[in-house]
Amino acid sequence: MAAIHLKQVRKTYGRGAKAVDVIHGIDAEIADGEFIVMVGPSGCGKSTLLRMVAGLEEVSGGQIVIGDRVVNELEPKERDIAMVFQNYALYPHMSVYENMAYGLKIAGLPKAEIDDRVQRAAAILELGALLERTPRQLSGGQRQRVAMGRAIVRKPAVFLFDEPLSNLDAKLRVQMRLEIQKLHASLRTTSLYVTHDQVEAMTLGQRMIVMNKGRAEQIGTPAEVYARPATTFVAGFIGSPPMNLLRGKLAADGAAFEAEQGGERGTIRLPQPAAAAGHERIWGVRPEHLLPVFDGSPAQLALDVELVEALGAELLVHGRCGGQPLVLRCPAHLRVAAGQRIGAAFGPADVHWFDAQTTHRL
Ligand SMILES: Nc1ncnc2c1ncn2[C@@H]1O[C@H](COP(=O)(O)OP(=O)(O)OP(=O)(O)O)[C@@H](O)[C@H]1O
Ligand SMILES: [Mg+2]
């Protein structure tokens, strides 16, 4: 096993006038045995970074260290890594056993060693009864497990995953998510896992790297990233629905925030006066921390309800305040309808402030 150290890693595609910078200098240390998730929107550079770690893509700047070796110039096969892709293309004419054994056979391992490794991996992944089948005779989830098995048998120092579950349906994804957690609990192999699914990001990793446009916006445990997002981008990316973010200005006495956009205004009374009265700010509160208040109980803001989504266990109440969208996550039994104006309250600890210009957390 091995730690991974990314030092100012950069990537530029193309040359001269056609050069495009896609990774702008990423620093990250992944501990030996750690499971870290890289999450971010499409095109932010996740696959590019992963492929540079794998050796499938040249590094334009900086260093990638695996264990105690700088691997920038090493061939993929010299890096002691195994990768699982979204399109895990198994050999269709080979059995499950042969699919898993193939790489080891090529590497020239003795037959008994190959058999031992395949049987162990099959046991871990519960593929023992399927070893004679061909991929076509398997379900999507079973195929995914074979792809995983192919990586496990190599006993690499590092696992790299690029959206391995995105071709599966919702139920299978949940199952495979649990499988991957169990797998890491038993093997403890250093893992770098790419996804744009924030549930996977929250549940799979010990830490996550939130990427945006080729930069690491925040690196932290899921709990830290949820509780203290470093920027409005992170606040709007992690959490479902994402954090409410309203632009506006702090009142002269700091006791209220005037949400304002397109000439519309909404006053938000603050449970705790804010510093820097009069400044432009972005106010953030998560949908689950905004509590609806009825019967004229004191409220801190008023919301014009536009749409109510009943999700079974809860309601999502969509509305507007100060000309900007706002969502509340409420218990399912509440009676709220579009067209109503309702009040909402929140506690002092639930408010996140961001700089209106830099969008950084204050
Ligand atoms: N070979 C290439 N030449 C030029 N640009 C490329 C090349 N490969 C990727 N890019 C660009 O680099 C950026 C990052 O791409 P990358 O595939 O790493 O994104 P991603 O985060 O994995 O996205 P997704 O979630 O859609 O898989 C994108 O803007 C993409 O268009
Ligand atoms: Mg990708």
PDB file of C-alpha atoms in Angstrom, residues 159-344:
ATOM      1  CA  PHE A 159      -7.099   1.694  -6.499  1.00  0.00           C
ATOM      2  CA  LEU A 160      -8.342   4.350  -8.899  1.00  0.00           C
ATOM      3  CA  PHE A 161     -12.072   4.470  -9.654  1.00  0.00           C
ATOM      4  CA  ASP A 162     -13.615   6.671 -12.353  1.00  0.00           C
ATOM      5  CA  GLU A 163     -17.394   6.784 -11.845  1.00  0.00           C
ATOM      6  CA  PRO A 164     -17.613   2.999 -11.643  1.00  0.00           C
ATOM      7  CA  LEU A 165     -21.293   2.996 -10.675  1.00  0.00           C
ATOM      8  CA  SER A 166     -22.738   5.555 -13.058  1.00  0.00           C
ATOM      9  CA  ASN A 167     -24.036   2.949 -15.518  1.00  0.00           C
ATOM     10  CA  LEU A 168     -26.076   1.177 -12.846  1.00  0.00           C
ATOM     11  CA  ASP A 169     -29.670   1.854 -11.862  1.00  0.00           C
ATOM     12  CA  ALA A 170     -30.431   3.618  -8.574  1.00  0.00           C
ATOM     13  CA  LYS A 171     -31.016   0.478  -6.508  1.00  0.00           C
ATOM     14  CA  LEU A 172     -27.886  -1.272  -7.727  1.00  0.00           C
ATOM     15  CA  ARG A 173     -25.840   1.831  -7.076  1.00  0.00           C
ATOM     16  CA  VAL A 174     -26.875   1.785  -3.433  1.00  0.00           C
ATOM     17  CA  GLN A 175     -25.956  -1.895  -3.192  1.00  0.00           C
ATOM     18  CA  MET A 176     -22.596  -1.436  -4.892  1.00  0.00           C
ATOM     19  CA  ARG A 177     -21.858   1.600  -2.742  1.00  0.00           C
ATOM     20  CA  LEU A 178     -22.167  -0.641   0.305  1.00  0.00           C
ATOM     21  CA  GLU A 179     -20.032  -3.317  -1.382  1.00  0.00           C
ATOM     22  CA  ILE A 180     -17.265  -0.824  -2.035  1.00  0.00           C
ATOM     23  CA  GLN A 181     -17.364   0.345   1.582  1.00  0.00           C
ATOM     24  CA  LYS A 182     -17.101  -3.253   2.810  1.00  0.00           C
ATOM     25  CA  LEU A 183     -14.319  -3.925   0.344  1.00  0.00           C
ATOM     26  CA  HIS A 184     -12.276  -0.994   1.585  1.00  0.00           C
ATOM     27  CA  ALA A 185     -12.927  -1.966   5.201  1.00  0.00           C
ATOM     28  CA  SER A 186     -11.385  -5.383   4.534  1.00  0.00           C
ATOM     29  CA  LEU A 187      -8.564  -4.518   2.100  1.00  0.00           C
ATOM     30  CA  ARG A 188      -7.622  -0.998   3.298  1.00  0.00           C
ATOM     31  CA  THR A 189      -6.078  -0.189  -0.083  1.00  0.00           C
ATOM     32  CA  THR A 190      -5.424   3.518  -0.736  1.00  0.00           C
ATOM     33  CA  SER A 191      -8.245   4.597  -3.056  1.00  0.00           C
ATOM     34  CA  LEU A 192      -8.991   7.612  -5.199  1.00  0.00           C
ATOM     35  CA  TYR A 193     -12.625   7.575  -6.317  1.00  0.00           C
ATOM     36  CA  VAL A 194     -14.126   9.961  -8.870  1.00  0.00           C
ATOM     37  CA  THR A 195     -17.836  10.697  -8.961  1.00  0.00           C
ATOM     38  CA  HIS A 196     -20.205  13.536  -9.661  1.00  0.00           C
ATOM     39  CA  ASP A 197     -22.740  11.963  -7.317  1.00  0.00           C
ATOM     40  CA  GLN A 198     -22.713  13.838  -4.059  1.00  0.00           C
ATOM     41  CA  VAL A 199     -24.319  10.973  -2.110  1.00  0.00           C
ATOM     42  CA  GLU A 200     -21.340   8.812  -3.066  1.00  0.00           C
ATOM     43  CA  ALA A 201     -19.063  11.680  -2.080  1.00  0.00           C
ATOM     44  CA  MET A 202     -20.731  12.004   1.323  1.00  0.00           C
ATOM     45  CA  THR A 203     -20.865   8.293   2.144  1.00  0.00           C
ATOM     46  CA  LEU A 204     -17.892   6.555   0.545  1.00  0.00           C
ATOM     47  CA  GLY A 205     -14.837   8.523   1.436  1.00  0.00           C
ATOM     48  CA  GLN A 206     -13.013   9.416   4.607  1.00  0.00           C
ATOM     49  CA  ARG A 207     -12.336  12.744   2.912  1.00  0.00           C
ATOM     50  CA  MET A 208     -13.402  14.426  -0.297  1.00  0.00           C
ATOM     51  CA  ILE A 209     -11.812  16.806  -2.745  1.00  0.00           C
ATOM     52  CA  VAL A 210     -14.425  19.169  -4.181  1.00  0.00           C
ATOM     53  CA  MET A 211     -13.228  20.233  -7.626  1.00  0.00           C
ATOM     54  CA  ASN A 212     -14.340  23.217  -9.659  1.00  0.00           C
ATOM     55  CA  LYS A 213     -12.881  24.195 -13.025  1.00  0.00           C
ATOM     56  CA  GLY A 214      -9.562  22.459 -12.500  1.00  0.00           C
ATOM     57  CA  ARG A 215      -9.057  23.629  -8.925  1.00  0.00           C
ATOM     58  CA  ALA A 216      -9.549  21.927  -5.562  1.00  0.00           C
ATOM     59  CA  GLU A 217     -12.062  24.240  -3.869  1.00  0.00           C
ATOM     60  CA  GLN A 218     -12.092  22.299  -0.620  1.00  0.00           C
ATOM     61  CA  ILE A 219     -10.533  19.170   0.834  1.00  0.00           C
ATOM     62  CA  GLY A 220     -12.047  17.770   4.010  1.00  0.00           C
ATOM     63  CA  THR A 221     -14.167  15.117   5.674  1.00  0.00           C
ATOM     64  CA  PRO A 222     -17.761  14.927   4.437  1.00  0.00           C
ATOM     65  CA  ALA A 223     -18.918  16.338   7.794  1.00  0.00           C
ATOM     66  CA  GLU A 224     -16.552  19.329   7.538  1.00  0.00           C
ATOM     67  CA  VAL A 225     -17.474  20.085   3.950  1.00  0.00           C
ATOM     68  CA  TYR A 226     -21.180  19.932   4.785  1.00  0.00           C
ATOM     69  CA  ALA A 227     -20.902  21.989   7.980  1.00  0.00           C
ATOM     70  CA  ARG A 228     -18.375  24.577   6.791  1.00  0.00           C
ATOM     71  CA  PRO A 229     -18.301  24.866   2.993  1.00  0.00           C
ATOM     72  CA  ALA A 230     -15.315  27.004   1.955  1.00  0.00           C
ATOM     73  CA  THR A 231     -17.068  28.749  -0.932  1.00  0.00           C
ATOM     74  CA  THR A 232     -20.562  29.256  -2.324  1.00  0.00           C
ATOM     75  CA  PHE A 233     -19.649  26.761  -5.035  1.00  0.00           C
ATOM     76  CA  VAL A 234     -19.099  24.020  -2.448  1.00  0.00           C
ATOM     77  CA  ALA A 235     -22.210  25.111  -0.502  1.00  0.00           C
ATOM     78  CA  GLY A 236     -24.241  24.843  -3.693  1.00  0.00           C
ATOM     79  CA  PHE A 237     -22.756  21.519  -4.737  1.00  0.00           C
ATOM     80  CA  ILE A 238     -22.841  19.437  -1.551  1.00  0.00           C
ATOM     81  CA  GLY A 239     -26.246  18.895   0.051  1.00  0.00           C
ATOM     82  CA  SER A 240     -29.547  17.946  -1.520  1.00  0.00           C
ATOM     83  CA  PRO A 241     -31.222  20.234  -2.206  1.00  0.00           C
ATOM     84  CA  PRO A 242     -28.167  22.500  -1.988  1.00  0.00           C
ATOM     85  CA  MET A 243     -27.746  25.378   0.460  1.00  0.00           C
ATOM     86  CA  ASN A 244     -29.950  28.444  -0.068  1.00  0.00           C
ATOM     87  CA  LEU A 245     -27.732  31.348  -1.065  1.00  0.00           C
ATOM     88  CA  LEU A 246     -29.174  34.847  -1.207  1.00  0.00           C
ATOM     89  CA  ARG A 247     -27.353  37.971  -2.328  1.00  0.00           C
ATOM     90  CA  GLY A 248     -27.935  41.226  -0.541  1.00  0.00           C
ATOM     91  CA  LYS A 249     -26.666  43.719   1.986  1.00  0.00           C
ATOM     92  CA  LEU A 250     -26.394  43.851   5.760  1.00  0.00           C
ATOM     93  CA  ALA A 251     -28.556  46.567   7.314  1.00  0.00           C
ATOM     94  CA  ALA A 252     -26.840  49.548   8.949  1.00  0.00           C
ATOM     95  CA  ASP A 253     -27.318  48.088  12.437  1.00  0.00           C
ATOM     96  CA  GLY A 254     -26.254  44.568  11.391  1.00  0.00           C
ATOM     97  CA  ALA A 255     -29.484  43.125  12.794  1.00  0.00           C
ATOM     98  CA  ALA A 256     -31.026  42.328   9.423  1.00  0.00           C
ATOM     99  CA  PHE A 257     -29.994  41.229   5.966  1.00  0.00           C
ATOM    100  CA  GLU A 258     -31.714  42.769   2.962  1.00  0.00           C
ATOM    101  CA  ALA A 259     -31.892  40.129   0.253  1.00  0.00           C
ATOM    102  CA  GLU A 260     -32.127  41.957  -3.022  1.00  0.00           C
ATOM    103  CA  GLN A 261     -32.215  41.111  -6.680  1.00  0.00           C
ATOM    104  CA  GLY A 262     -33.905  42.602  -9.736  1.00  0.00           C
ATOM    105  CA  GLY A 263     -35.427  45.403  -7.680  1.00  0.00           C
ATOM    106  CA  GLU A 264     -37.167  42.972  -5.302  1.00  0.00           C
ATOM    107  CA  ARG A 265     -36.297  43.037  -1.622  1.00  0.00           C
ATOM    108  CA  GLY A 266     -36.857  40.713   1.296  1.00  0.00           C
ATOM    109  CA  THR A 267     -35.825  41.426   4.855  1.00  0.00           C
ATOM    110  CA  ILE A 268     -34.239  38.631   6.873  1.00  0.00           C
ATOM    111  CA  ARG A 269     -34.020  39.332  10.599  1.00  0.00           C
ATOM    112  CA  LEU A 270     -30.852  37.813  12.027  1.00  0.00           C
ATOM    113  CA  PRO A 271     -30.911  35.822  15.267  1.00  0.00           C
ATOM    114  CA  GLN A 272     -27.483  37.270  16.053  1.00  0.00           C
ATOM    115  CA  PRO A 273     -26.274  40.660  14.779  1.00  0.00           C
ATOM    116  CA  ALA A 274     -23.625  40.345  12.067  1.00  0.00           C
ATOM    117  CA  ALA A 275     -20.358  42.280  11.930  1.00  0.00           C
ATOM    118  CA  ALA A 276     -19.567  44.558   8.963  1.00  0.00           C
ATOM    119  CA  ALA A 277     -22.944  46.306   8.829  1.00  0.00           C
ATOM    120  CA  GLY A 278     -23.730  47.807   5.444  1.00  0.00           C
ATOM    121  CA  HIS A 279     -21.559  45.347   3.498  1.00  0.00           C
ATOM    122  CA  GLU A 280     -22.668  43.231   0.570  1.00  0.00           C
ATOM    123  CA  ARG A 281     -22.850  39.595   1.505  1.00  0.00           C
ATOM    124  CA  ILE A 282     -24.149  36.211   0.477  1.00  0.00           C
ATOM    125  CA  TRP A 283     -26.345  34.682   3.144  1.00  0.00           C
ATOM    126  CA  GLY A 284     -26.587  30.880   3.279  1.00  0.00           C
ATOM    127  CA  VAL A 285     -28.873  28.513   5.200  1.00  0.00           C
ATOM    128  CA  ARG A 286     -29.482  24.863   4.337  1.00  0.00           C
ATOM    129  CA  PRO A 287     -33.066  23.842   3.399  1.00  0.00           C
ATOM    130  CA  GLU A 288     -33.212  21.490   6.405  1.00  0.00           C
ATOM    131  CA  HIS A 289     -32.328  24.344   8.785  1.00  0.00           C
ATOM    132  CA  LEU A 290     -35.150  26.618   7.676  1.00  0.00           C
ATOM    133  CA  LEU A 291     -38.214  25.851   9.773  1.00  0.00           C
ATOM    134  CA  PRO A 292     -41.637  26.982   8.628  1.00  0.00           C
ATOM    135  CA  VAL A 293     -43.611  28.972  11.204  1.00  0.00           C
ATOM    136  CA  PHE A 294     -47.374  29.370  11.192  1.00  0.00           C
ATOM    137  CA  ASP A 295     -50.027  30.957  13.421  1.00  0.00           C
ATOM    138  CA  GLY A 296     -48.249  34.293  13.504  1.00  0.00           C
ATOM    139  CA  SER A 297     -45.319  32.955  15.565  1.00  0.00           C
ATOM    140  CA  PRO A 298     -42.260  35.176  15.113  1.00  0.00           C
ATOM    141  CA  ALA A 299     -40.536  34.510  11.806  1.00  0.00           C
ATOM    142  CA  GLN A 300     -37.228  35.782  10.456  1.00  0.00           C
ATOM    143  CA  LEU A 301     -38.146  35.806   6.819  1.00  0.00           C
ATOM    144  CA  ALA A 302     -41.195  35.558   4.604  1.00  0.00           C
ATOM    145  CA  LEU A 303     -41.402  33.228   1.641  1.00  0.00           C
ATOM    146  CA  ASP A 304     -43.826  33.333  -1.284  1.00  0.00           C
ATOM    147  CA  VAL A 305     -44.488  29.677  -2.047  1.00  0.00           C
ATOM    148  CA  GLU A 306     -44.355  28.793  -5.737  1.00  0.00           C
ATOM    149  CA  LEU A 307     -44.221  25.006  -5.740  1.00  0.00           C
ATOM    150  CA  VAL A 308     -44.479  22.160  -3.229  1.00  0.00           C
ATOM    151  CA  GLU A 309     -42.885  18.806  -3.968  1.00  0.00           C
ATOM    152  CA  ALA A 310     -44.095  15.882  -1.847  1.00  0.00           C
ATOM    153  CA  LEU A 311     -41.307  13.303  -1.657  1.00  0.00           C
ATOM    154  CA  GLY A 312     -43.096  10.907   0.683  1.00  0.00           C
ATOM    155  CA  ALA A 313     -41.024  11.344   3.814  1.00  0.00           C
ATOM    156  CA  GLU A 314     -40.767  15.104   3.416  1.00  0.00           C
ATOM    157  CA  LEU A 315     -41.893  18.171   1.505  1.00  0.00           C
ATOM    158  CA  LEU A 316     -39.708  20.490  -0.498  1.00  0.00           C
ATOM    159  CA  VAL A 317     -41.269  23.940  -0.387  1.00  0.00           C
ATOM    160  CA  HIS A 318     -39.925  26.155  -3.178  1.00  0.00           C
ATOM    161  CA  GLY A 319     -40.476  29.874  -3.063  1.00  0.00           C
ATOM    162  CA  ARG A 320     -38.874  33.280  -3.349  1.00  0.00           C
ATOM    163  CA  CYS A 321     -37.450  35.836  -0.988  1.00  0.00           C
ATOM    164  CA  GLY A 322     -35.929  39.106  -2.151  1.00  0.00           C
ATOM    165  CA  GLY A 323     -36.387  38.032  -5.764  1.00  0.00           C
ATOM    166  CA  GLN A 324     -34.275  34.901  -5.274  1.00  0.00           C
ATOM    167  CA  PRO A 325     -35.177  31.205  -5.005  1.00  0.00           C
ATOM    168  CA  LEU A 326     -35.357  29.612  -1.576  1.00  0.00           C
ATOM    169  CA  VAL A 327     -36.155  26.005  -0.566  1.00  0.00           C
ATOM    170  CA  LEU A 328     -37.368  24.580   2.740  1.00  0.00           C
ATOM    171  CA  ARG A 329     -37.206  20.911   3.642  1.00  0.00           C
ATOM    172  CA  CYS A 330     -40.227  20.199   5.832  1.00  0.00           C
ATOM    173  CA  PRO A 331     -42.008  17.239   7.447  1.00  0.00           C
ATOM    174  CA  ALA A 332     -44.528  15.614   5.105  1.00  0.00           C
ATOM    175  CA  HIS A 333     -47.572  16.376   7.238  1.00  0.00           C
ATOM    176  CA  LEU A 334     -47.364  20.174   6.860  1.00  0.00           C
ATOM    177  CA  ARG A 335     -50.128  21.832   4.883  1.00  0.00           C
ATOM    178  CA  VAL A 336     -48.512  24.286   2.514  1.00  0.00           C
ATOM    179  CA  ALA A 337     -49.633  25.215  -0.984  1.00  0.00           C
ATOM    180  CA  ALA A 338     -48.399  27.335  -3.857  1.00  0.00           C
ATOM    181  CA  GLY A 339     -49.557  30.944  -3.643  1.00  0.00           C
ATOM    182  CA  GLN A 340     -49.264  31.083   0.153  1.00  0.00           C
ATOM    183  CA  ARG A 341     -46.898  33.362   2.003  1.00  0.00           C
ATOM    184  CA  ILE A 342     -45.283  31.596   4.940  1.00  0.00           C
ATOM    185  CA  GLY A 343     -42.737  32.565   7.563  1.00  0.00           C
ATOM    186  CA  ALA A 344     -39.518  30.701   8.295  1.00  0.00           C
TER     187      ALA A 344
END
